[in-house]
Amino acid sequence: MKISLNWLKNYVNFDVSPELLAEKLTNAGLEVESIEYLNKKYENFIIGKILKVDKHPNADKLTICKVDIGNKNINVVCGAPNVSENQFVVVGLPGAIVARNQHDIEAKPFTLKKTSIRGIESDGMICSEYELDLGEDKSGILVLENNGLKPGITLNEYLGLNDVVFEIGITPNRPDCLSHLGIAREISAIFHLKLKKPKLDLKESRELITFATKVFVDDLDKCPRYTARIIKDVEVKPSPKWLQNYLNAVGIRPINNIVDITNFVLMELGHPLHAFDYDKLKDNTIRVRVAKDGEHFITLDGKGRELKEGMLLICDAEKPVAIAGVMGGINSEITENTKNILLESAYFLPQSIRRTSKLLGLSTDASQRFERGADPNITKFAINRAAQLIQQVTNAKVLLGYIDIYPKPIQPKKINLDTDRVNSTLGTNLTYYPIKNLLKKIDIRLIKRNKSKMLFEIPTFRPDIEREIDLIEEIARLYGYDNIEIKMRSLIKFKEQPVYKDIDDEIRNYLVGRGFNEIITNSLMSKELAGLSKDDYVEILNPISRDMSAMRTSLIPSVLNVVRNNIYHQSKNLNLFEIGKVYFKDSSIAKGPNTIAGFREEKRLILAKTGISEYPHWSKQEFPSDIYDLKGEVEDLFVMFSLDKYKFISYTIDRTLTELTLYIMYQNVEFGYIGKVKKEILKLFDIEQNVFVADINLDILKSFVNYNRKYIPLPMYPMVIRDLAFIVDRAIPVEELLQTIKYSAGNLLKSVDLFDIYTGDRISADKKSCAFALQFQSEERTLTDEEVALIIDNIIKVMNDKHNATLRK
Amino acid sequence: MLEKIKEIEAKIEQDILNIKNSEDLENFRLKYLSRKGIISELYDSIKSISIEERPSIGKKINELKAYCQQVYAEKKKILEEFSEKKSEQIDLSLPGRRKWLGSLHPLTQTLKEIKLIFQRMGFDVADGPEIEEDYYNFEALNFPPEHPARDMQDTFFISDKVLLRTHTSPVQIRVMERTTPPVRVIIPGRVYRNEAISARSYCLFHQVEGLYVDTGVTFSELKGTLVSFAKQFFGSSLKYRFRPSFFPFTEPSAEMDITCFLCDGKGCRVCKQTGWLEILGCGMVDPNVYKYVGYDSEKYTGYAFGMGIERISMLRYGIDDIRILFDNDIRFLKQF
C-alpha cells in the first residue's frame, strides 16, 4: 500500500528522514518495500514571471527575457513564438533534468547547463509542456494561469509533488494499518508521539434524515452495522487541488469530488464508504439482503455479474444497487448530474465479503479491507468525516441526523495476560509496568491487575488480537525483536536411534564420482506426456499453462527436456542423473502418516547417457554410448550397496517410452529398467541422437540395501585361472552360458567373466565364439591341476549337451 | 696382493661413475671384465703366490669379479632405459587421460550444508508428501477457511480438498501427530506456488523447515539458533536483524535479515538499496496449531522456521534468475 509522507504528518508530528522512518516501520513489522521521492523529477524548476522581452541582437527568432524568479531576476534566451511580458512560466535552472528534448527524435532527457546562445548568456530555460512531460504541446512555452501565483515557488510546490511515498507491505493480520491514520498510530508508538485524529466540525441542516430515507437490514449476521447519511444539493465537479494531490500521490486517480472524498476517507481512516445517487434509489430506500442464485447486476466497472445465493447486496425498494463491501452499481453511480447523495458506512462480516469477492473474481480496495476485518465502531466517525469534507468542498446541505442500524454493538475484547507467560515465551524478564506502557502506545489499555495477571481491553480496530499469545506478539514487537537477548539452554537430548543414513546422498556422491551431472527438473508436465504412463496421472485443476497441467509420471520426459536444451547449446555428450518423485492416482493407497488417500508418490532415480561413451582422448577411438554403459553403471551401483542377487531380464514387450528394455529384478521384485528411448518419443523433443536411460524405484532399492556387512576372511590358498572359449549359436544369450558354466562347475568356481566375443570369417556365420575367464579356488587346500582339469571337462560336456557348444581351440 | 685387490675395487667404483654412454661402458668391460682385462690378469697372477694364501686370495678375487659384474649390469640397464626413452620422444604436453566429471546440483549442495549444520545442532530429518490435504497445508496450520492469509500462497489444486503443498509446514503437523515432545526436526522438500514464471519466481521451489517443541523453548533461543545457523552458513562476521512479520502458524512471527554481503550493507541492486537481505521466516508455534495435534499449549512451547533453498543458493552464488536453476544447462551445472 502507498503511504504519503505529507498526508501522515496531518496525524502525527515527526521530523525524521524518510530512510530512518522506513527502517523503523520495517522493524515494527510494516515492511517498507520502496521509497519514492516525487520531487525528483522536477528538481531545479521554478515558477517565474516574465518582466521584459527584448529581441536577441544576433538572431531574429530569439528573444532575451528578463524573468523574476522570486529572489532575483535572471536573463533567459527563449525561442518560443508565444513568449510575452507578464506571463507566468516554468523556468529550468542549471542542473534541472528536462524530461523530453523536443529537438531530439527519441525525445531523450537532458540536463540543463548555463550556456551562451549566439553571444548572449542564458541563466536557464523556459519550458514547454512537452519538455516538462506535462502534456503534448510543443508549439510554445507553457503559460500558467495567473490565479494568485507568486514567482519563486518551485514547480514541485505548484504541482504538489513535495512529497515522499512509501510502498508498505501490510501483512493480512493488520487491517488497521491499511490507512494513513493506522500507520500514523504506529509511528506515534515508535517515536513516543501524540496521535492527532482528524477533528470533526459538521454543520447539519434542519431537514431531518428520518423523513428522507428508510433503511432495512434483512441479514444482520452478514451486515452487523449499517450507517447512512443524506447530503443534498451537492455540486459534482473536479476536486480541489489539495485533494487531487493526496490521491495522486498514493496512486488513486481523481474522478469527482464525491468519489474522491470517499476514497480520501478510505485512505485516511481505512474505512470503505460508498456514495449512491439518492434520486436513483427507488422509494429512497435501502434494503440489505442476500442475493438469489442467478440474479444479474452491472457493477461500476461496466461488467455484468452473475450473482450467487448468499452474496450480500445493497438494494433499493426493487433492485440491487451495490454488491455489499465489494463494488457499487452503474444504476446508482454518482454522475455530473447527481444532486443528492446517500452515503453508506457499514460493517460487513469478513468471511461473507471474502466469499463474494472470490466467487466474482473481483477484489477491490473496499473488499480487501472488509475481508481482513474493518472496525465496526468507526462507521459513524467515518461517515461524519466524509460528510464534513463534502460540505466543505461543495457547500452541500447535510441532513440532520443519521441512520445507524446496529442492534448488537460489537464490544472491545478483554484479554488476560500473565507476565510469566510473556517471559516464558519470549525469554525476557519483563515486569508488568513496561508491558502496560508498551501496549498503551497502541491504545491497548490495562483494566485490571492482580500480581502477574493483567486484563487488557483491545480496541475494535485490532481484530487480529484475540488471545494472550497475540498480546505477547505485540509486546515483542513494541519491545523490539532486536532487544530480546539470545539465551541458549543448550538442552540437546542425545538420541538413541541409529544414525540416519541418507541413501539418496550416497547415490548422489557415487554418481558424481562416476562422472554424472545432477539435474533438478520441474515435476509438472503436460497431460499428453503424463498420459504416456499406463497408470492414472494426477491433473491440476488450475494450471499455469497446458505444459504444466499434470504431475509427472516419469522422469524420462524431464530428462529429455534437459537433453534437448543442452544439444541446442552444442553440448551433445551428456551423463545426467536426477533423484525425483513421480506421482500417480492410486485408489489402493490409504491415508497414512505419510500418505494421502488415493495418491501415490514414488521416489525414482534416473540415469541418462547420450553422445559418446567415454571422455575423448587422442589415444583412443570414440564409441557412441550404448545400453551396456548404463547396464554397467547400474551393476556397479548395486555392488556398492552389496546387492549381489540382482537380475536383468529382457522382455520382448517394450515399455511405452523405451525399447531394448532390460528389467531390473531383485528377489523377484521388478524395481527398474534400463533401455533406449524410442525414436518417436525422442521426436517429441526434437532429439536426433540416441538416449539411454536407467530408471530405478528408489523406495524399493532402499528396502533392499543391506548395511549389516560382515567381514569374509581372505582366501589362504592360491587361485587357479583358466580361459575357455566356446563356439555357440549366435542366438543364445551369454547370460544362459554363464549360468550353465556356474552350475556345471560347482562351488570351487569363484567367478566367471566374459572377456571376448568373436563373430567372423574364422567361424561359421550363424555362430559366435565366447571366451570366458574362470577362477577356481578352495578355502581348504591348494587345488591341483588334475582337479581343475576334471571340472573343466565337466563344464565342456554340460555346455555341449545343453547348448551344443564346442570348445574353440 | 690384498692391497692390489682393494686398489682395483676403488678404481672400479670410480670408473663406473664416469660412464656416460655405451662406448664408455664397453671400455669399462674391456678394461676389467674381458679375457685380457684386469680381473683376468689377477687370476693369472694367483700362480705367483704361496699355496696357503691361494684359497683366501682366490675368494677375494671372486668377490671382486662378482661386484664388478653387478655394477656393470646395473649401469648397462640404466643406459638402455635412457636410450629407449630418448628414442620414443615422449611429448608430456599432450592432454592426460580424463574421465567425465560429475557434479552435484547447486541446490543439492546448499541443502547438504544446511542439513549438516542443523544435524550437528541435534535436529532430525523428516519428510512428507507433496500432494497434500488442505487440512495439513492450511487448516491445521491455523489458516481457517475463507481467511485472507490463504491469499499469501497461490495454490495449485488437485481437487476441492487436495492440493500441491505450498510450503513444507504441513510436515510439522504430520511429525507432531506421531511424536510426543521433545520434537526437533528439519524438513527439506519441494513446494509449489501457482505464480507466473519469471526471473524471480518459479512454479515450484524447495524449502527447509525447522521445528523444535519442548518445555521452556523461547523466542530468545529461536534467535540464538538461527543466528548460529546464519553465521555457520554465511560467515561469522555477519550482522543480522529480526523484524516482525505474519504467518498464521506462528505467533509472534519474524523475518530474519542479514547484512547484504554483496555491498556490505551499503545498498545495492540485490538488496534493493536496503542493505539487508531477507533469508528466512520464523516464529513461535501458535497455540492453535497445538490444538490440532493434541499438544498441551500450557506445557509446551516451540519454534518453527523456514527458508527457501533457491533464494539462499541464489544469494550465495550470485544467481539473478531462478529459472537457470531448473534449465540444467550443463555449462551451468559444471560450474559447481
PDB file of C-alpha atoms in Angstrom, chain B residues 105-255:
ATOM      1  CA  HIS B 105      23.326 -29.545  -8.484  1.00  0.00           C
ATOM      2  CA  PRO B 106      23.924 -26.257  -6.598  1.00  0.00           C
ATOM      3  CA  LEU B 107      20.572 -26.665  -4.819  1.00  0.00           C
ATOM      4  CA  THR B 108      21.711 -30.042  -3.501  1.00  0.00           C
ATOM      5  CA  GLN B 109      24.986 -28.543  -2.340  1.00  0.00           C
ATOM      6  CA  THR B 110      23.198 -25.774  -0.468  1.00  0.00           C
ATOM      7  CA  LEU B 111      20.736 -28.174   1.116  1.00  0.00           C
ATOM      8  CA  LYS B 112      23.532 -30.521   2.148  1.00  0.00           C
ATOM      9  CA  GLU B 113      25.253 -27.745   4.038  1.00  0.00           C
ATOM     10  CA  ILE B 114      22.065 -26.538   5.695  1.00  0.00           C
ATOM     11  CA  LYS B 115      21.278 -30.093   6.742  1.00  0.00           C
ATOM     12  CA  LEU B 116      24.767 -30.615   8.106  1.00  0.00           C
ATOM     13  CA  ILE B 117      24.547 -27.505  10.274  1.00  0.00           C
ATOM     14  CA  PHE B 118      21.185 -28.390  11.784  1.00  0.00           C
ATOM     15  CA  GLN B 119      22.034 -32.049  12.211  1.00  0.00           C
ATOM     16  CA  ARG B 120      25.056 -31.009  14.246  1.00  0.00           C
ATOM     17  CA  MET B 121      22.690 -28.989  16.437  1.00  0.00           C
ATOM     18  CA  GLY B 122      20.671 -32.115  17.111  1.00  0.00           C
ATOM     19  CA  PHE B 123      17.872 -31.852  14.539  1.00  0.00           C
ATOM     20  CA  ASP B 124      16.496 -34.978  12.845  1.00  0.00           C
ATOM     21  CA  VAL B 125      15.410 -35.005   9.217  1.00  0.00           C
ATOM     22  CA  ALA B 126      11.761 -35.676   8.302  1.00  0.00           C
ATOM     23  CA  ASP B 127       9.822 -35.911   5.075  1.00  0.00           C
ATOM     24  CA  GLY B 128       6.226 -35.801   3.825  1.00  0.00           C
ATOM     25  CA  PRO B 129       4.063 -35.928   0.703  1.00  0.00           C
ATOM     26  CA  GLU B 130       3.953 -33.185  -1.919  1.00  0.00           C
ATOM     27  CA  ILE B 131       0.353 -33.895  -2.853  1.00  0.00           C
ATOM     28  CA  GLU B 132      -1.259 -32.805   0.380  1.00  0.00           C
ATOM     29  CA  GLU B 133      -4.614 -32.369   2.028  1.00  0.00           C
ATOM     30  CA  ASP B 134      -6.000 -28.901   2.612  1.00  0.00           C
ATOM     31  CA  TYR B 135      -6.164 -29.894   6.268  1.00  0.00           C
ATOM     32  CA  TYR B 136      -2.396 -30.269   6.638  1.00  0.00           C
ATOM     33  CA  ASN B 137      -1.368 -27.487   4.308  1.00  0.00           C
ATOM     34  CA  PHE B 138      -3.735 -24.859   5.701  1.00  0.00           C
ATOM     35  CA  GLU B 139      -6.336 -25.740   8.280  1.00  0.00           C
ATOM     36  CA  ALA B 140      -4.166 -27.378  10.948  1.00  0.00           C
ATOM     37  CA  LEU B 141      -1.638 -24.586  10.427  1.00  0.00           C
ATOM     38  CA  ASN B 142      -4.258 -22.087  11.557  1.00  0.00           C
ATOM     39  CA  PHE B 143      -5.331 -20.873   8.137  1.00  0.00           C
ATOM     40  CA  PRO B 144      -9.108 -21.043   8.639  1.00  0.00           C
ATOM     41  CA  PRO B 145     -11.274 -21.498   5.552  1.00  0.00           C
ATOM     42  CA  GLU B 146     -12.143 -18.126   3.957  1.00  0.00           C
ATOM     43  CA  HIS B 147      -9.137 -16.492   5.594  1.00  0.00           C
ATOM     44  CA  PRO B 148      -7.230 -13.815   3.653  1.00  0.00           C
ATOM     45  CA  ALA B 149      -3.929 -15.361   4.761  1.00  0.00           C
ATOM     46  CA  ARG B 150      -4.588 -18.098   2.217  1.00  0.00           C
ATOM     47  CA  ASP B 151      -4.035 -15.496  -0.481  1.00  0.00           C
ATOM     48  CA  MET B 152      -0.404 -15.237   0.612  1.00  0.00           C
ATOM     49  CA  GLN B 153       0.249 -18.561  -1.090  1.00  0.00           C
ATOM     50  CA  ASP B 154      -1.169 -19.098  -4.560  1.00  0.00           C
ATOM     51  CA  THR B 155      -2.157 -22.716  -4.658  1.00  0.00           C
ATOM     52  CA  PHE B 156      -2.396 -25.471  -7.280  1.00  0.00           C
ATOM     53  CA  PHE B 157      -5.456 -27.582  -6.600  1.00  0.00           C
ATOM     54  CA  ILE B 158      -5.926 -31.252  -7.455  1.00  0.00           C
ATOM     55  CA  SER B 159      -9.449 -31.336  -6.056  1.00  0.00           C
ATOM     56  CA  ASP B 160     -11.519 -29.399  -3.573  1.00  0.00           C
ATOM     57  CA  LYS B 161      -9.594 -30.716  -0.576  1.00  0.00           C
ATOM     58  CA  VAL B 162      -6.345 -31.899  -2.189  1.00  0.00           C
ATOM     59  CA  LEU B 163      -3.576 -29.606  -3.384  1.00  0.00           C
ATOM     60  CA  LEU B 164       0.129 -29.352  -4.069  1.00  0.00           C
ATOM     61  CA  ARG B 165       1.680 -28.248  -0.805  1.00  0.00           C
ATOM     62  CA  THR B 166       2.635 -24.585  -0.805  1.00  0.00           C
ATOM     63  CA  HIS B 167       5.198 -24.982   1.967  1.00  0.00           C
ATOM     64  CA  THR B 168       6.903 -27.741   3.932  1.00  0.00           C
ATOM     65  CA  SER B 169       4.992 -26.740   7.080  1.00  0.00           C
ATOM     66  CA  PRO B 170       2.335 -29.478   6.713  1.00  0.00           C
ATOM     67  CA  VAL B 171       5.068 -31.943   7.622  1.00  0.00           C
ATOM     68  CA  GLN B 172       5.291 -30.147  11.000  1.00  0.00           C
ATOM     69  CA  ILE B 173       1.755 -31.327  11.673  1.00  0.00           C
ATOM     70  CA  ARG B 174       2.477 -34.856  10.438  1.00  0.00           C
ATOM     71  CA  VAL B 175       5.569 -35.089  12.633  1.00  0.00           C
ATOM     72  CA  MET B 176       3.795 -33.726  15.726  1.00  0.00           C
ATOM     73  CA  GLU B 177       0.850 -36.093  15.155  1.00  0.00           C
ATOM     74  CA  ARG B 178       3.148 -39.095  15.516  1.00  0.00           C
ATOM     75  CA  THR B 179       5.650 -37.794  18.102  1.00  0.00           C
ATOM     76  CA  THR B 180       5.413 -36.582  21.669  1.00  0.00           C
ATOM     77  CA  PRO B 181       7.711 -33.684  22.583  1.00  0.00           C
ATOM     78  CA  PRO B 182      10.579 -33.068  22.508  1.00  0.00           C
ATOM     79  CA  VAL B 183      10.457 -32.756  18.727  1.00  0.00           C
ATOM     80  CA  ARG B 184      13.437 -31.341  16.915  1.00  0.00           C
ATOM     81  CA  VAL B 185      13.379 -31.819  13.148  1.00  0.00           C
ATOM     82  CA  ILE B 186      14.220 -30.178   9.888  1.00  0.00           C
ATOM     83  CA  ILE B 187      12.077 -30.907   6.862  1.00  0.00           C
ATOM     84  CA  PRO B 188      13.541 -30.328   3.425  1.00  0.00           C
ATOM     85  CA  GLY B 189      11.259 -30.634   0.409  1.00  0.00           C
ATOM     86  CA  ARG B 190       9.702 -29.425  -2.787  1.00  0.00           C
ATOM     87  CA  VAL B 191       6.796 -26.950  -2.663  1.00  0.00           C
ATOM     88  CA  TYR B 192       4.603 -25.376  -5.325  1.00  0.00           C
ATOM     89  CA  ARG B 193       3.182 -21.899  -5.964  1.00  0.00           C
ATOM     90  CA  ASN B 194       0.751 -21.002  -8.705  1.00  0.00           C
ATOM     91  CA  GLU B 195       2.659 -17.932  -9.846  1.00  0.00           C
ATOM     92  CA  ALA B 196       3.704 -16.766 -13.280  1.00  0.00           C
ATOM     93  CA  ILE B 197       7.227 -17.945 -14.040  1.00  0.00           C
ATOM     94  CA  SER B 198       9.748 -15.103 -14.101  1.00  0.00           C
ATOM     95  CA  ALA B 199      13.315 -14.329 -13.112  1.00  0.00           C
ATOM     96  CA  ARG B 200      12.120 -14.011  -9.508  1.00  0.00           C
ATOM     97  CA  SER B 201       9.599 -16.820  -9.183  1.00  0.00           C
ATOM     98  CA  TYR B 202       9.114 -20.339 -10.425  1.00  0.00           C
ATOM     99  CA  CYS B 203       6.116 -22.647 -10.138  1.00  0.00           C
ATOM    100  CA  LEU B 204       7.993 -24.712  -7.594  1.00  0.00           C
ATOM    101  CA  PHE B 205      10.899 -24.339  -5.231  1.00  0.00           C
ATOM    102  CA  HIS B 206      12.484 -26.082  -2.266  1.00  0.00           C
ATOM    103  CA  GLN B 207      12.275 -25.246   1.404  1.00  0.00           C
ATOM    104  CA  VAL B 208      13.881 -26.357   4.610  1.00  0.00           C
ATOM    105  CA  GLU B 209      11.517 -26.167   7.521  1.00  0.00           C
ATOM    106  CA  GLY B 210      12.627 -26.444  11.132  1.00  0.00           C
ATOM    107  CA  LEU B 211      10.584 -27.294  14.212  1.00  0.00           C
ATOM    108  CA  TYR B 212      11.505 -27.547  17.873  1.00  0.00           C
ATOM    109  CA  VAL B 213       8.879 -28.147  20.542  1.00  0.00           C
ATOM    110  CA  ASP B 214       9.693 -28.863  24.163  1.00  0.00           C
ATOM    111  CA  THR B 215       9.171 -27.377  27.595  1.00  0.00           C
ATOM    112  CA  GLY B 216      10.761 -23.977  28.044  1.00  0.00           C
ATOM    113  CA  VAL B 217      11.560 -23.183  24.390  1.00  0.00           C
ATOM    114  CA  THR B 218      11.689 -19.389  23.948  1.00  0.00           C
ATOM    115  CA  PHE B 219      11.863 -16.783  21.228  1.00  0.00           C
ATOM    116  CA  SER B 220      15.255 -15.884  22.611  1.00  0.00           C
ATOM    117  CA  GLU B 221      16.503 -19.390  21.859  1.00  0.00           C
ATOM    118  CA  LEU B 222      14.957 -19.276  18.389  1.00  0.00           C
ATOM    119  CA  LYS B 223      17.050 -16.207  17.712  1.00  0.00           C
ATOM    120  CA  GLY B 224      20.151 -17.919  19.060  1.00  0.00           C
ATOM    121  CA  THR B 225      19.652 -20.998  16.900  1.00  0.00           C
ATOM    122  CA  LEU B 226      19.105 -19.052  13.710  1.00  0.00           C
ATOM    123  CA  VAL B 227      21.945 -16.636  14.353  1.00  0.00           C
ATOM    124  CA  SER B 228      24.230 -19.601  14.878  1.00  0.00           C
ATOM    125  CA  PHE B 229      22.976 -21.151  11.627  1.00  0.00           C
ATOM    126  CA  ALA B 230      23.438 -17.935   9.666  1.00  0.00           C
ATOM    127  CA  LYS B 231      26.959 -17.449  10.966  1.00  0.00           C
ATOM    128  CA  GLN B 232      27.936 -21.018  10.175  1.00  0.00           C
ATOM    129  CA  PHE B 233      26.480 -20.709   6.694  1.00  0.00           C
ATOM    130  CA  PHE B 234      27.273 -17.155   5.652  1.00  0.00           C
ATOM    131  CA  GLY B 235      30.266 -16.316   7.820  1.00  0.00           C
ATOM    132  CA  SER B 236      30.835 -15.454  11.447  1.00  0.00           C
ATOM    133  CA  SER B 237      31.165 -11.704  10.973  1.00  0.00           C
ATOM    134  CA  LEU B 238      27.678 -11.177   9.616  1.00  0.00           C
ATOM    135  CA  LYS B 239      25.186  -8.744  11.137  1.00  0.00           C
ATOM    136  CA  TYR B 240      21.545  -9.626  11.381  1.00  0.00           C
ATOM    137  CA  ARG B 241      18.162  -8.344  12.413  1.00  0.00           C
ATOM    138  CA  PHE B 242      14.795  -9.867  13.251  1.00  0.00           C
ATOM    139  CA  ARG B 243      11.695  -7.948  12.322  1.00  0.00           C
ATOM    140  CA  PRO B 244       8.011  -8.681  12.978  1.00  0.00           C
ATOM    141  CA  SER B 245       6.058 -10.429  10.289  1.00  0.00           C
ATOM    142  CA  PHE B 246       2.987 -12.592   9.977  1.00  0.00           C
ATOM    143  CA  PHE B 247       2.484 -16.317   9.443  1.00  0.00           C
ATOM    144  CA  PRO B 248      -0.761 -17.884  10.644  1.00  0.00           C
ATOM    145  CA  PHE B 249       1.019 -20.810  12.311  1.00  0.00           C
ATOM    146  CA  THR B 250       3.463 -18.805  14.396  1.00  0.00           C
ATOM    147  CA  GLU B 251       2.914 -16.080  16.952  1.00  0.00           C
ATOM    148  CA  PRO B 252       4.998 -13.980  17.370  1.00  0.00           C
ATOM    149  CA  SER B 253       6.297 -14.245  13.799  1.00  0.00           C
ATOM    150  CA  ALA B 254       9.503 -12.791  12.434  1.00  0.00           C
ATOM    151  CA  GLU B 255      11.628 -12.481   9.375  1.00  0.00           C
TER     152      GLU B 255
END
